[in-house]
Short mmCIF file of C-alpha atoms in Angstrom, two decimals:
data_model
loop_
_atom_site.label_atom_id
_atom_site.label_comp_id
_atom_site.label_asym_id
_atom_site.label_seq_id
_atom_site.Cartn_x
_atom_site.Cartn_y
_atom_site.Cartn_z
CA UNK A 1 50.41 -56.14 -25.29
CA UNK A 2 50.15 -56.42 -29.09
CA UNK A 3 52.53 -53.21 -29.60
CA UNK A 4 55.48 -55.47 -27.07
CA UNK A 5 55.21 -58.56 -29.12
CA UNK A 6 55.55 -56.71 -32.40
CA UNK A 7 58.57 -54.58 -30.80
CA UNK A 8 60.05 -57.96 -29.89
CA UNK A 9 59.69 -59.53 -33.16
CA UNK A 10 61.50 -56.55 -34.63
CA UNK A 11 64.60 -56.64 -32.35
CA UNK A 12 64.66 -60.39 -33.14
CA UNK A 13 64.26 -59.86 -36.90
CA UNK A 14 67.27 -57.20 -36.65
CA UNK A 15 69.60 -59.27 -34.76
CA UNK A 16 69.07 -62.30 -37.31
CA UNK A 17 69.58 -59.88 -40.20
CA UNK A 18 72.80 -58.63 -38.42
CA UNK A 19 74.36 -62.04 -37.59
CA UNK A 20 73.34 -63.00 -41.25
CA UNK A 21 75.16 -60.21 -42.65
CA UNK A 22 78.45 -60.71 -40.30
CA UNK A 23 78.48 -64.55 -41.70
CA UNK A 24 78.16 -63.38 -45.07
CA UNK A 25 80.75 -60.69 -44.99
CA UNK A 26 83.34 -63.37 -43.30
CA UNK A 27 82.33 -65.51 -46.21
CA UNK A 28 82.81 -62.89 -48.99
CA UNK A 29 86.14 -61.63 -47.06
CA UNK A 30 87.52 -64.82 -46.02
CA UNK A 31 87.63 -63.93 -42.44
CA UNK A 32 91.10 -61.80 -42.72
CA UNK A 33 92.14 -60.28 -39.69
CA UNK A 34 92.95 -57.42 -41.25
CA UNK A 35 89.08 -56.72 -42.68
CA UNK A 36 87.24 -58.29 -39.87
CA UNK A 37 87.27 -55.22 -37.37
CA UNK A 38 86.18 -52.91 -40.05
CA UNK A 39 83.42 -55.28 -40.97
CA UNK A 40 82.16 -55.62 -37.38
CA UNK A 41 82.08 -51.83 -36.98
CA UNK A 42 79.81 -51.83 -40.11
CA UNK A 43 77.76 -54.47 -39.04
CA UNK A 44 77.04 -53.54 -35.21
CA UNK A 45 77.90 -49.65 -35.74
#
């Protein structure tokens, strides 16, 4: 039971980190269409 809770928290934490990285990258790059696909691959790959 506790192990399941830890796994859920870990997955939520990773998702939050990925979303924050994506938003931060978009701000840094000015969300240029030319660079965005590479950023998305970097974050989700």
